Short mmCIF file of C-alpha atoms in Angstrom, two decimals:
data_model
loop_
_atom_site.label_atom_id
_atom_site.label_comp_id
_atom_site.label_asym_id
_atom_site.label_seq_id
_atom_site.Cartn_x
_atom_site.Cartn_y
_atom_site.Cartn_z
CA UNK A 22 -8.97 -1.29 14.16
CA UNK A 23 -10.76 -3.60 11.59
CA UNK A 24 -8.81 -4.81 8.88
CA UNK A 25 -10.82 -5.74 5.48
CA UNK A 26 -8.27 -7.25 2.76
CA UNK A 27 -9.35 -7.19 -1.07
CA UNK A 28 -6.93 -8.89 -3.98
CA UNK A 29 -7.24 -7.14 -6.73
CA UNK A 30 -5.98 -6.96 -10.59
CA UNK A 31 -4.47 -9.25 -13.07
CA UNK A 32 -0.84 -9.04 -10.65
CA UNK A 33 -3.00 -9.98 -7.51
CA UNK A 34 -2.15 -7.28 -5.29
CA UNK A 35 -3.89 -6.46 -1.62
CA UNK A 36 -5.64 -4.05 -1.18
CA UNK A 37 -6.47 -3.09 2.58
CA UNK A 38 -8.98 -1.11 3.93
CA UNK A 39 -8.80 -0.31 7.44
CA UNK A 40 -11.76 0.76 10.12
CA UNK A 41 -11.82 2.61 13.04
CA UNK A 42 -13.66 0.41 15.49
CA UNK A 43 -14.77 3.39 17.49
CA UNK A 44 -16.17 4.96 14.54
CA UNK A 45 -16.85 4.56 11.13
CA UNK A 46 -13.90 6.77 9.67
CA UNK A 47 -11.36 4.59 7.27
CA UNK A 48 -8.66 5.12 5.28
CA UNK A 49 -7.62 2.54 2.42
CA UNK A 50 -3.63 1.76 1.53
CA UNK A 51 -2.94 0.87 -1.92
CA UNK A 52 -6.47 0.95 -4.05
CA UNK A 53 -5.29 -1.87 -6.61
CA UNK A 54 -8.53 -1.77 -7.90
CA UNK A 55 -8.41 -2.41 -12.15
CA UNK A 56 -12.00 -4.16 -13.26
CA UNK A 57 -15.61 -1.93 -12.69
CA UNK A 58 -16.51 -5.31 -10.60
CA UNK A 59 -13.67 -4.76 -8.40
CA UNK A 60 -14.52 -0.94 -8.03
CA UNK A 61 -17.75 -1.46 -7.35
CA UNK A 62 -17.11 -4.25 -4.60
CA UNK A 63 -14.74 -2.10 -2.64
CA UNK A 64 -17.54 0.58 -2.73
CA UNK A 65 -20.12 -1.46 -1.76
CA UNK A 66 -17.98 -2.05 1.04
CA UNK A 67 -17.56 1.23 2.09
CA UNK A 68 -21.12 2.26 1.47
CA UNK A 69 -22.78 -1.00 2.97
CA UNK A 70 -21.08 -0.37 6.14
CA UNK A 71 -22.00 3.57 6.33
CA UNK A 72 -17.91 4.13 6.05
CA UNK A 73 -16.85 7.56 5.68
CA UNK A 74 -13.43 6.98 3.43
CA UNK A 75 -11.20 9.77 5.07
CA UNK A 76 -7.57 9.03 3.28
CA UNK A 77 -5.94 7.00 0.20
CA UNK A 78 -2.49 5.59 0.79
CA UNK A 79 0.05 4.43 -1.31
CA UNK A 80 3.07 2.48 -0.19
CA UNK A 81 4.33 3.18 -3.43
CA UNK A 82 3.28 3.65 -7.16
CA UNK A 83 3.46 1.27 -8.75
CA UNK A 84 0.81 0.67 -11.10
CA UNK A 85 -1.16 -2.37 -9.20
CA UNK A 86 -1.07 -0.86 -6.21
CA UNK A 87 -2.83 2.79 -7.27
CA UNK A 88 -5.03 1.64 -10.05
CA UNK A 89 -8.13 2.58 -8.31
CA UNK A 90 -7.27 5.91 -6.57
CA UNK A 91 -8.69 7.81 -10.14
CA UNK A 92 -12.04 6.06 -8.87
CA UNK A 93 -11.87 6.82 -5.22
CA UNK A 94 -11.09 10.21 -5.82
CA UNK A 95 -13.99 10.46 -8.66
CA UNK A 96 -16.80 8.92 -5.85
CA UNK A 97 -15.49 9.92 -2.86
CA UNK A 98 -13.33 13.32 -3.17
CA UNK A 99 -10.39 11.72 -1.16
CA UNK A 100 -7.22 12.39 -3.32
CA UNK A 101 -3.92 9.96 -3.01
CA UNK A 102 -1.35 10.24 -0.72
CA UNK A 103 2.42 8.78 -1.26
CA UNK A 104 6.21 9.39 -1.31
CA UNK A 105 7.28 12.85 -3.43
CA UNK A 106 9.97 10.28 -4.27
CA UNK A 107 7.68 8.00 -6.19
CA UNK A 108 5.65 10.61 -7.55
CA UNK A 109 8.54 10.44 -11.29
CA UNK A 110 6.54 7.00 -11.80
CA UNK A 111 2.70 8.33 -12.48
CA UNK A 112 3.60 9.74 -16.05
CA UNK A 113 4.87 6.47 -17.18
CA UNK A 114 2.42 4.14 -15.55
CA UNK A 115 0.62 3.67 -18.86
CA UNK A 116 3.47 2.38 -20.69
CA UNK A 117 4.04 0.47 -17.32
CA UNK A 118 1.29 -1.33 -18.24
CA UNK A 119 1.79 -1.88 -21.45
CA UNK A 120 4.38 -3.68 -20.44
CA UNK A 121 2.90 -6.05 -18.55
CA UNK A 122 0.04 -6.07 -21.15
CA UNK A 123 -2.73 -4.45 -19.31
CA UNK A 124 -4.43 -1.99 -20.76
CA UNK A 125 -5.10 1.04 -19.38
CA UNK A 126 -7.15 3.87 -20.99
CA UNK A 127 -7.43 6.66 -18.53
CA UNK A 128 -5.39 9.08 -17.05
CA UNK A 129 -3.15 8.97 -13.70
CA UNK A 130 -4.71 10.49 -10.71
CA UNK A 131 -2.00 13.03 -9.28
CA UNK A 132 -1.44 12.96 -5.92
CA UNK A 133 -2.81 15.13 -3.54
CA UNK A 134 -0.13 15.46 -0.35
CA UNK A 135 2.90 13.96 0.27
CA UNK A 136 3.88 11.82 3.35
CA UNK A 137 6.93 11.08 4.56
CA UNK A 138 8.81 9.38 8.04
CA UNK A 139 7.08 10.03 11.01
CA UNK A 140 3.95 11.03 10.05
CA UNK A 141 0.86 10.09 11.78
CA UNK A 142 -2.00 9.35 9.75
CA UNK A 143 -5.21 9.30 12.08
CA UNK A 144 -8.87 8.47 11.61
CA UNK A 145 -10.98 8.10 14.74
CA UNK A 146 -9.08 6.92 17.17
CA UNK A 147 -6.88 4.72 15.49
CA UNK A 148 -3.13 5.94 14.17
CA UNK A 149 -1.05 4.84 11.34
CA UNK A 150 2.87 6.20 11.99
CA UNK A 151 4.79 6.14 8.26
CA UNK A 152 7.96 4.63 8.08
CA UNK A 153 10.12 5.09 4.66
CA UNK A 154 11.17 2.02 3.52
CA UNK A 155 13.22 3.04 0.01
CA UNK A 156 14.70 0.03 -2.18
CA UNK A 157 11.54 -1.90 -3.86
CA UNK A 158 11.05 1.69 -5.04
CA UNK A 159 12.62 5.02 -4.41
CA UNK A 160 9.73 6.56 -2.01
CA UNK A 161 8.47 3.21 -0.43
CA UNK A 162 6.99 4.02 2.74
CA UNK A 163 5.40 1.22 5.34
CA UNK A 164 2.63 1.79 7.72
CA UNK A 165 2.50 0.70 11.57
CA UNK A 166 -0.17 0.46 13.94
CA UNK A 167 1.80 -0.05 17.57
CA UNK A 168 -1.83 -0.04 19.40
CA UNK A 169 -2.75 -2.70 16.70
CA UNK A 170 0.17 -4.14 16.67
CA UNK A 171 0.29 -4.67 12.37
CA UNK A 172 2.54 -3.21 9.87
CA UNK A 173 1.60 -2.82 5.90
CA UNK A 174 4.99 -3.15 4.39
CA UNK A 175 3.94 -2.74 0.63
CA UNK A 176 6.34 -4.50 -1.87
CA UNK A 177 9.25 -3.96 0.57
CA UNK A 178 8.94 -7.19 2.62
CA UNK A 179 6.93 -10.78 2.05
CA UNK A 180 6.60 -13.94 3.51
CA UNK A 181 9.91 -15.56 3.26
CA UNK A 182 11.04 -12.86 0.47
CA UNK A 183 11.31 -9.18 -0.18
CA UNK A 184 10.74 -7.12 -3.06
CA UNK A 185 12.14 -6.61 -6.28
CA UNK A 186 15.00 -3.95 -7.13
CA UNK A 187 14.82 -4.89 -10.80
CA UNK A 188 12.12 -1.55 -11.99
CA UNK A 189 12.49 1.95 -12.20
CA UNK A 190 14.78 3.33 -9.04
CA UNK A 191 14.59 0.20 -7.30
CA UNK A 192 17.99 -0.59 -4.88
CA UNK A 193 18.92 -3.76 -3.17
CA UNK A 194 20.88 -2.37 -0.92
CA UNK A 195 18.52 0.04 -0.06
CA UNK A 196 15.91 -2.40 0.43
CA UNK A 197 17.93 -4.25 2.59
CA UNK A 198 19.10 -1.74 4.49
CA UNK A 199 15.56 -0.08 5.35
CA UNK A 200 14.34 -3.94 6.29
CA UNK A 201 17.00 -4.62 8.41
CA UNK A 202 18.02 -1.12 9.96
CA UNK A 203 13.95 -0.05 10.61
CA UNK A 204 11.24 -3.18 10.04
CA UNK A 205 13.00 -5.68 11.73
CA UNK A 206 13.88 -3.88 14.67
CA UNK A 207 9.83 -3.91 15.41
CA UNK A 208 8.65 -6.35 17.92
CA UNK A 209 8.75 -9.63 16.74
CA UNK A 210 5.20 -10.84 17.60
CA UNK A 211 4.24 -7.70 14.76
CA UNK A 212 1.97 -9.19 12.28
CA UNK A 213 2.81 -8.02 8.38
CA UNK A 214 0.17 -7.24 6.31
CA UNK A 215 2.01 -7.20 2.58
CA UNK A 216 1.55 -6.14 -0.71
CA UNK A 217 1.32 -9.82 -2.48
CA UNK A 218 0.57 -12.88 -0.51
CA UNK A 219 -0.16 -13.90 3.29
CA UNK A 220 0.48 -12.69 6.37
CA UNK A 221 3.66 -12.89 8.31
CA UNK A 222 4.98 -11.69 11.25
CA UNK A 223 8.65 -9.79 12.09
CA UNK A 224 9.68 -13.11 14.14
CA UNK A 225 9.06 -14.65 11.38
CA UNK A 226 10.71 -13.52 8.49
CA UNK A 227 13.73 -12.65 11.34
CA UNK A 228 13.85 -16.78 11.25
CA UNK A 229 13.20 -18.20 8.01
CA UNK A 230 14.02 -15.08 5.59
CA UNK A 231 16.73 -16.00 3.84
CA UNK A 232 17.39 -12.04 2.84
CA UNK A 233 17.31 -11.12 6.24
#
């Protein structure tokens, strides 16, 4: 599996996009997507390479993690995928951004499934199992590749931090508890793929995390 990594949007969040090296199926996970330039360079992407964009992910929903699934469903016909849990914070993600003083003049894209632990996303030959990960939001979910050895953890765990509890449903002790009681407990050579920032890795964060 080929991993492609995009930062997107005024709050700099990653946006992956993720290949099938046997095949030219992907899927992307959190389409953070905001400015036309930033659209049309994750397009380009996909269309450059003769990608066939299979599934949209969302670790959660916030709004800089799904600004672009309204465009990927537009061009491509591939609706969003997240938590049911999360799905309470698409009718207030405009005034979300108002908030933070980003405008936004169109409207949510509704999901179109739901996933939830222990599902297996596939495309080609590669898998994606879901793991859910509530605390940074109510239906954060992770994603792990064991052939691949990689995990996207969303906003639920950075390098040397972990995310905040402080919006709409989050839970510390939630947080902690899906870190600690199910990411953690992966291998430790596991390399993190989050939703701000560098990479990690589980041996990592198990030594210099100060939250874990």
């Amino acid at each position: 599996m080929k991993i492609e990594t995009f930062v997107f949007n005024p709050i700099m969040e990653n946006t992956y996009l993720l290949i099938d090296e046997g095949g030219k199926e992907c899927v992307i996970i959190d389409a953070g997507c905001y400015y036309d330039a930033e659209k049309v360079r994750l397009s380009s992407f996909i269309e450059n390479g003769g990608l066939k964009l299979v599934r949209v992910l969302n670790t959660h929903l916030h709004l800089d993690h799904c600004f672009g699934n309204r465009y990927l469903t537009e061009r491509y016909g591939v609706l969003p995928e997240a938590s049911e849990a999360d799905e309470f914070l698409l009718p207030i993600m405009k005034s979300h951004c108002h908030s933070f003083g980003i405008p936004l003049n169109e409207d949510y894209q509704k999901l179109g499934g739901y996933l939830s632990e222990a599902d297996v996303i596939r495309f080609g030959k590669s898998e994606l199992s879901v793991i859910e990960v509530p605390g940074h939001s109510p239906g954060g979910l992770a994603f792990y590749c064991k052939a691949d050895n990689v995990l996207f953890s969303g906003d639920s765990l950075f390098q040397g931090s972990i995310g905040r509890t402080d919006l709409d449903g989050g839970d510390f002790e939630s947080l902690i508890h899906s870190l600690t009681k199910k990411i953690t407990t992966l291998p430790t050579d596991t390399v993190v793929y989050p939703g701000h920032g560098g990479t990690t890795t589980i041996g990592d964060e198990l030594q210099y995390n100060p939250y874990l």
